[in-house]
C-alpha positions as CSV (number, residue, x, y, z in Angstrom):
1,M,-86.8,-27.6,-18.2
2,K,-85.3,-29.8,-16.6
3,Y,-83.1,-31.2,-13.8
4,E,-80.4,-33.5,-13.2
5,T,-79.2,-35.2,-10.4
6,F,-76.4,-33.9,-8.6
7,N,-73.8,-35.8,-6.3
8,I,-71.8,-33.5,-3.6
9,H,-68.2,-34.1,-4.0
10,V,-65.1,-31.9,-3.0
11,P,-61.5,-33.3,-5.2
12,E,-59.2,-34.1,-2.7
13,S,-56.9,-31.9,-3.7
14,D,-59.3,-28.8,-2.3
15,L,-59.3,-31.3,1.3
16,I,-55.1,-31.3,1.2
17,D,-55.2,-26.8,-0.3
18,L,-57.6,-26.0,2.6
19,R,-55.3,-28.0,5.2
20,H,-51.6,-26.1,4.3
21,R,-53.4,-22.7,4.7
22,L,-54.7,-23.5,8.5
23,K,-51.7,-24.9,8.7
24,R,-49.8,-22.0,7.4
25,T,-52.8,-19.1,8.9
26,R,-50.8,-16.1,10.9
27,L,-53.2,-14.4,13.5
28,A,-54.0,-10.6,14.2
29,P,-52.3,-9.6,17.4
30,E,-55.5,-8.8,19.8
31,I,-55.5,-6.8,22.9
32,A,-58.1,-6.7,25.8
33,N,-61.3,-8.7,23.7
34,E,-62.2,-11.6,26.4
35,T,-65.9,-10.3,25.6
36,W,-65.9,-10.1,21.8
37,E,-66.7,-6.6,22.4
38,Y,-64.5,-5.7,19.1
39,G,-65.7,-9.1,17.1
40,T,-64.3,-11.9,16.7
41,N,-62.4,-13.8,19.7
42,G,-58.6,-14.9,18.9
43,T,-58.6,-17.4,21.3
44,Y,-61.7,-19.1,19.9
45,L,-60.9,-18.5,16.5
46,R,-57.6,-20.4,16.9
47,N,-58.8,-23.5,18.8
48,L,-61.7,-23.0,16.0
49,L,-59.3,-23.5,13.1
50,E,-57.4,-26.7,15.0
51,Y,-60.6,-28.3,14.1
52,W,-60.4,-27.6,10.7
53,E,-57.0,-28.1,10.0
54,V,-57.0,-31.7,12.3
55,G,-60.3,-32.9,13.2
56,Y,-63.6,-31.9,11.2
57,D,-64.3,-34.4,8.9
58,W,-65.6,-33.6,5.4
59,R,-66.2,-36.5,4.6
60,K,-68.8,-37.4,6.6
61,H,-70.5,-34.2,6.6
62,E,-70.1,-34.5,2.6
63,T,-72.1,-38.0,2.5
64,H,-74.4,-36.7,5.5
65,M,-75.2,-34.2,2.3
66,N,-75.4,-37.0,-0.4
67,S,-78.0,-39.6,1.5
68,F,-80.7,-36.3,0.7
69,D,-82.0,-36.0,-3.3
70,N,-79.7,-33.2,-4.6
71,F,-80.5,-31.7,-7.4
72,K,-79.2,-29.2,-10.0
73,T,-80.7,-26.6,-12.7
74,I,-80.5,-23.9,-15.0
75,I,-83.3,-20.6,-14.6
76,Q,-82.5,-18.0,-17.0
77,E,-78.4,-19.5,-17.2
78,I,-78.6,-19.0,-13.4
79,P,-77.5,-22.7,-12.3
80,I,-79.6,-23.9,-8.9
81,H,-79.2,-26.7,-6.8
82,F,-81.6,-27.6,-4.8
83,I,-82.8,-30.3,-2.5
84,Y,-85.8,-32.3,-3.3
85,Q,-87.3,-34.9,-0.9
86,R,-90.7,-35.5,-1.6
87,G,-93.1,-36.0,1.2
88,K,-94.4,-39.6,3.2
89,G,-98.0,-38.8,3.4
90,P,-101.1,-38.9,1.1
91,N,-101.5,-35.2,-0.3
92,P,-98.0,-33.8,1.2
93,I,-98.2,-30.0,0.9
94,P,-95.2,-28.9,-1.9
95,L,-93.0,-26.3,0.4
96,I,-90.0,-24.0,-0.9
97,L,-87.5,-23.1,2.1
98,S,-85.2,-20.4,1.4
99,H,-82.3,-19.4,3.2
100,G,-80.2,-16.3,3.7
101,W,-77.2,-15.4,4.8
102,P,-74.6,-16.6,6.4
103,W,-76.2,-19.5,5.8
104,T,-76.1,-22.4,3.1
105,F,-79.3,-24.8,2.4
106,W,-77.9,-27.1,4.8
107,D,-79.3,-24.9,7.6
108,W,-82.3,-26.3,6.6
109,H,-81.5,-29.5,7.2
110,K,-82.4,-30.9,10.5
111,T,-85.7,-30.1,8.7
112,I,-86.0,-32.3,6.2
113,G,-86.9,-35.2,8.1
114,P,-89.4,-34.0,10.0
115,L,-91.4,-32.6,7.5
116,T,-91.5,-35.0,5.0
117,D,-92.0,-37.8,7.2
118,P,-93.6,-36.8,9.8
119,T,-94.9,-40.4,11.8
120,S,-91.0,-41.2,11.8
121,Y,-90.4,-37.9,14.0
122,G,-93.5,-38.0,16.5
123,G,-96.5,-36.3,13.6
124,E,-99.2,-38.2,11.4
125,A,-98.5,-38.5,8.1
126,K,-101.4,-36.3,7.0
127,D,-98.7,-33.1,8.3
128,A,-96.1,-34.2,5.2
129,F,-94.5,-31.6,2.6
130,D,-92.6,-32.6,-0.3
131,V,-89.7,-29.8,0.6
132,V,-87.2,-27.9,-1.7
133,I,-84.5,-26.7,-0.7
134,P,-82.3,-24.5,-3.2
135,S,-79.4,-23.0,-2.4
136,L,-79.4,-19.1,-2.9
137,P,-78.5,-17.8,-6.3
138,G,-74.2,-17.6,-5.9
139,Y,-74.7,-19.0,-2.5
140,G,-72.5,-22.4,-2.6
141,F,-73.1,-25.8,-4.8
142,S,-75.7,-22.4,-6.7
143,N,-72.1,-21.7,-9.0
144,P,-70.2,-20.7,-10.7
145,L,-72.7,-17.5,-10.5
146,K,-71.4,-15.3,-13.4
147,T,-75.0,-13.5,-14.3
148,S,-74.4,-10.2,-11.7
149,G,-77.6,-8.2,-11.3
150,I,-79.5,-11.1,-8.7
151,N,-81.1,-10.0,-6.1
152,F,-84.2,-11.0,-3.1
153,W,-86.8,-10.2,-5.3
154,Q,-85.7,-11.6,-8.8
155,T,-85.3,-15.3,-6.6
156,A,-88.5,-15.4,-5.9
157,D,-89.3,-14.6,-9.9
158,L,-86.9,-17.9,-10.3
159,W,-88.0,-20.0,-7.9
160,V,-91.9,-19.8,-9.5
161,T,-90.3,-21.2,-12.3
162,L,-88.3,-24.3,-10.2
163,M,-91.5,-25.1,-8.6
164,R,-94.2,-24.7,-11.5
165,D,-91.9,-24.9,-14.6
166,I,-89.3,-27.6,-13.7
167,L,-91.4,-29.3,-10.7
168,G,-94.7,-29.0,-12.2
169,Y,-96.5,-27.4,-9.2
170,D,-99.0,-26.1,-10.2
171,K,-99.7,-24.1,-5.8
172,F,-97.3,-24.2,-3.3
173,A,-95.9,-23.0,-0.1
174,A,-93.0,-21.1,0.5
175,G,-91.1,-20.1,3.7
176,G,-87.6,-18.4,4.8
177,G,-85.9,-16.3,6.9
178,D,-83.9,-13.7,6.8
179,W,-83.1,-13.4,2.7
180,G,-85.1,-16.5,2.2
181,A,-88.4,-14.0,4.9
182,L,-88.3,-11.5,2.0
183,I,-88.0,-14.1,-0.7
184,T,-91.2,-15.7,0.5
185,S,-93.0,-13.0,1.2
186,Q,-92.1,-11.5,-2.4
187,L,-93.5,-15.1,-3.7
188,G,-97.1,-14.3,-1.7
189,H,-96.2,-10.3,-2.6
190,K,-95.9,-10.7,-6.4
191,Y,-97.3,-14.4,-6.5
192,A,-99.9,-14.7,-4.1
193,E,-102.7,-16.5,-7.0
194,H,-99.8,-19.4,-6.9
195,L,-99.4,-19.5,-3.3
196,I,-100.5,-22.3,-0.7
197,G,-99.4,-19.9,1.5
198,T,-96.0,-17.8,3.3
199,Y,-94.5,-19.0,6.2
200,L,-91.6,-16.7,8.4
201,H,-89.1,-16.3,11.1
202,L,-88.8,-13.1,10.5
203,T,-90.2,-10.2,9.1
204,I,-89.7,-7.3,7.4
205,P,-90.7,-5.1,5.3
206,L,-89.4,-5.7,1.0
207,D,-88.7,-2.2,1.0
208,I,-86.0,-2.6,3.7
209,F,-82.8,-1.4,1.8
210,S,-85.2,1.6,0.7
211,G,-87.5,2.7,3.4
212,D,-87.9,3.2,6.8
213,L,-88.9,0.7,9.8
214,P,-91.9,1.1,12.6
215,P,-90.8,4.3,14.5
216,E,-90.8,3.6,18.3
217,D,-95.0,5.0,19.0
218,A,-95.5,1.8,16.7
219,Y,-95.5,-0.8,18.9
220,A,-97.4,-1.6,22.1
221,P,-96.4,-1.1,25.6
222,E,-94.4,-4.4,25.9
223,E,-93.5,-4.5,23.0
224,V,-90.9,-1.3,22.8
225,W,-88.0,-3.9,24.3
226,K,-88.2,-5.0,20.4
227,F,-87.5,-2.2,19.4
228,K,-84.6,-0.8,21.4
229,R,-83.5,-4.2,19.7
230,N,-83.7,-3.2,16.4
231,E,-82.0,0.2,17.2
232,N,-78.5,-2.4,18.9
233,F,-78.4,-4.1,16.2
234,F,-78.4,-1.4,13.7
235,L,-75.8,0.9,16.4
236,K,-73.7,-2.4,16.5
237,E,-74.6,-5.3,14.4
238,S,-75.1,-4.0,11.3
239,G,-71.7,-2.9,9.8
240,Y,-71.1,-6.3,8.0
241,S,-74.0,-5.0,5.2
242,G,-72.6,-1.7,4.7
243,I,-69.8,-3.0,3.5
244,Q,-71.7,-6.2,1.6
245,A,-73.9,-3.8,0.1
246,T,-71.6,-1.2,-0.9
247,K,-67.3,-2.8,-1.9
248,P,-68.5,-6.3,-2.0
249,Q,-65.9,-6.9,-4.0
250,T,-63.0,-6.0,-1.8
251,L,-63.7,-7.9,1.3
252,A,-64.4,-11.1,-1.9
253,F,-60.3,-11.3,-2.5
254,A,-59.2,-11.1,1.2
255,L,-61.8,-14.1,2.6
256,N,-61.1,-16.1,-1.2
257,D,-58.1,-16.3,-0.4
258,S,-58.3,-16.8,3.4
259,P,-60.1,-19.3,5.6
260,A,-59.2,-18.3,8.9
261,G,-60.6,-14.3,7.5
262,L,-63.8,-16.2,5.9
263,C,-64.0,-18.7,9.4
264,S,-63.6,-15.2,11.8
265,W,-66.6,-13.2,9.7
266,I,-69.2,-15.6,9.7
267,L,-68.6,-17.3,13.1
268,E,-69.3,-13.3,15.0
269,K,-72.1,-13.8,13.3
270,R,-73.7,-16.9,14.3
271,R,-72.7,-16.1,18.1
272,S,-74.0,-12.3,17.8
273,W,-77.2,-13.2,16.0
274,S,-78.1,-16.6,17.6
275,D,-79.5,-17.9,21.0
276,S,-76.4,-18.2,22.5
277,K,-76.1,-15.9,25.4
278,G,-72.0,-15.2,24.2
279,D,-71.0,-19.2,24.3
280,V,-71.7,-20.7,20.1
281,E,-71.2,-23.8,20.9
282,T,-74.9,-23.6,22.9
283,R,-76.2,-23.3,19.6
284,F,-73.9,-25.1,17.4
285,S,-71.1,-27.5,17.8
286,K,-67.9,-26.9,16.0
287,D,-69.0,-29.4,13.3
288,D,-71.7,-27.3,12.4
289,L,-69.5,-24.6,12.2
290,L,-66.8,-25.0,10.2
291,T,-69.8,-27.0,8.0
292,T,-71.0,-23.7,6.9
293,M,-67.8,-22.6,6.5
294,S,-66.7,-25.3,4.6
295,I,-69.5,-24.7,1.8
296,Y,-68.7,-21.1,1.4
297,W,-64.9,-22.3,1.4
298,F,-65.0,-25.3,-1.0
299,T,-67.9,-23.3,-3.6
300,Q,-65.4,-20.4,-3.5
301,S,-68.8,-18.7,-2.8
302,F,-68.6,-16.1,-0.6
303,G,-68.2,-13.0,-2.4
304,T,-71.6,-14.3,-4.7
305,S,-73.1,-14.6,-1.9
306,A,-72.2,-10.7,-0.4
307,R,-73.2,-9.0,-4.2
308,Y,-76.7,-10.1,-3.0
309,Y,-76.5,-6.9,-0.5
310,Y,-75.1,-4.7,-3.0
311,E,-78.2,-6.3,-5.8
312,C,-80.3,-5.3,-3.0
313,L,-79.1,-2.0,-2.5
314,H,-78.5,-0.9,-6.6
315,N,-82.0,-2.4,-7.8
316,P,-83.8,-1.8,-4.8
317,W,-87.7,-3.9,-4.1
318,K,-90.1,-2.2,-6.0
319,P,-93.9,-2.7,-5.8
320,S,-95.4,-5.1,-8.1
321,H,-99.4,-4.0,-6.9
322,S,-101.0,-1.5,-4.7
323,R,-103.0,-3.5,-3.0
324,T,-103.3,-4.4,0.6
325,P,-102.3,-6.4,2.9
326,V,-98.5,-6.4,0.9
327,V,-98.8,-9.6,0.7
328,E,-101.2,-11.2,-0.2
329,S,-101.2,-14.6,0.8
330,P,-102.2,-16.6,3.5
331,T,-99.4,-15.8,6.3
332,G,-97.8,-17.4,9.3
333,V,-94.8,-16.2,11.3
334,A,-93.2,-17.4,13.8
335,V,-91.4,-14.4,16.8
336,F,-87.4,-16.3,17.9
337,K,-87.1,-14.0,21.1
338,E,-83.2,-13.5,20.1
339,E,-84.0,-11.9,16.2
340,V,-81.8,-9.4,15.0
341,V,-85.5,-7.5,13.9
342,L,-88.5,-7.7,15.6
343,M,-91.5,-5.6,13.8
344,P,-94.8,-4.6,15.7
345,R,-98.1,-7.1,16.0
346,K,-99.6,-4.3,14.5
347,W,-98.0,-3.4,11.9
348,A,-97.7,-6.9,10.9
349,D,-101.8,-7.1,10.9
350,D,-101.7,-5.1,7.5
351,Y,-98.4,-5.6,6.2
352,Y,-99.3,-9.7,5.6
353,N,-102.2,-11.5,5.1
354,L,-101.6,-12.5,9.0
355,Q,-103.6,-15.5,10.2
356,H,-100.9,-17.4,12.4
357,W,-98.5,-15.5,15.0
358,T,-96.5,-17.6,17.4
359,E,-94.3,-16.2,20.0
360,M,-91.7,-18.7,20.9
361,N,-89.9,-18.9,24.0
362,S,-85.7,-19.3,22.6
363,G,-84.5,-19.1,19.7
364,G,-83.0,-16.5,17.5
365,H,-81.7,-15.4,13.5
366,F,-80.7,-18.5,12.6
367,A,-84.6,-20.7,13.3
368,P,-83.8,-24.1,11.7
369,M,-80.6,-25.7,13.4
370,E,-81.2,-23.4,16.5
371,E,-84.6,-24.3,17.1
372,P,-85.6,-26.9,14.8
373,E,-88.1,-28.8,16.9
374,A,-89.8,-26.5,17.0
375,L,-90.1,-24.9,14.0
376,V,-91.5,-28.1,12.1
377,R,-94.5,-28.0,14.8
378,D,-95.6,-24.5,14.1
379,I,-94.6,-25.0,10.4
380,R,-97.2,-28.0,10.8
381,K,-99.6,-25.9,12.7
382,F,-100.8,-23.3,10.4
383,F,-100.7,-25.5,7.1
384,E,-102.7,-27.8,9.1
385,T,-105.6,-25.6,7.6
386,F,-105.1,-25.7,4.1
387,R,-104.7,-29.6,4.6
388,R,-109.0,-29.4,5.1
């Protein structure tokens, strides 16, 4: 199977069309929403949209993306875009990193240099990785997706094909958060014999869409705050999932037509799910935010990214074996305190072949963007064992 060099280039006509649409934005009336209690704050949104129209430079970020080695391939008739950056060291570990929603592949970009070229970032050459960062099927440049039914556990099958059959690695490591954590866990469940190790910055059961989460009494006394945080997330922050898992196409028509609508939908998640303390720009610059929005916008991929939820709900995960732990590959975990869902340590000890656990002092759901240095240090530390 082959892969080809891919150059990211958005047609100038698409940039012009975006500016015209932004210029004609009609925001909804807003009452008493200074604290974002009702959702996205209109004043901040208007300022961000104005910057998107007249200040944001897509070409600068496009050039940055193309400074890495981008490729595309076709696996089972599904187009897959990926960065493939070779490590500069004596024996780099192949590592595939998977993103989530509302992420893109670019959320991992701050980690690429330190992981592939550690001596340039305060590390040692022996810590190098060959880094592979795909866009999930139907996300960003892994389009057009014309196949229905693709969910996280099927994506894990695609990644095995990518890493073993296309890139030629007999064994490889995997990491991720959000959907990427589920993909990575599935790799460690179904394909443990091919995994050097799995690294997660979100722990969550593979049957999350059909099973139950641990009850409060499964948490140690010092962990109960994590259970309360989970309760708050499912009560106040999970409405998006209900829509995307049931009627994603209805929403897709709206957000594929309106950059303001797309921006509002994603922006609120970036603020609420990160360790931003309510100020989104403490974690993401305007350019960071708008690069995410632009990738979704220019690739017209919101609809297929939202369908990922539908496909998971309507084709639930089924175990490949009944052995324990469920995830058999050696597993390392980073726990970011403002993550949206937090599992008890005892549950993780039972569910994974857990060999490494780090409680981080800060950071939220978008760890590779929020705390890239801490994440890289922890990834290096976990995989040290497998280099001996």
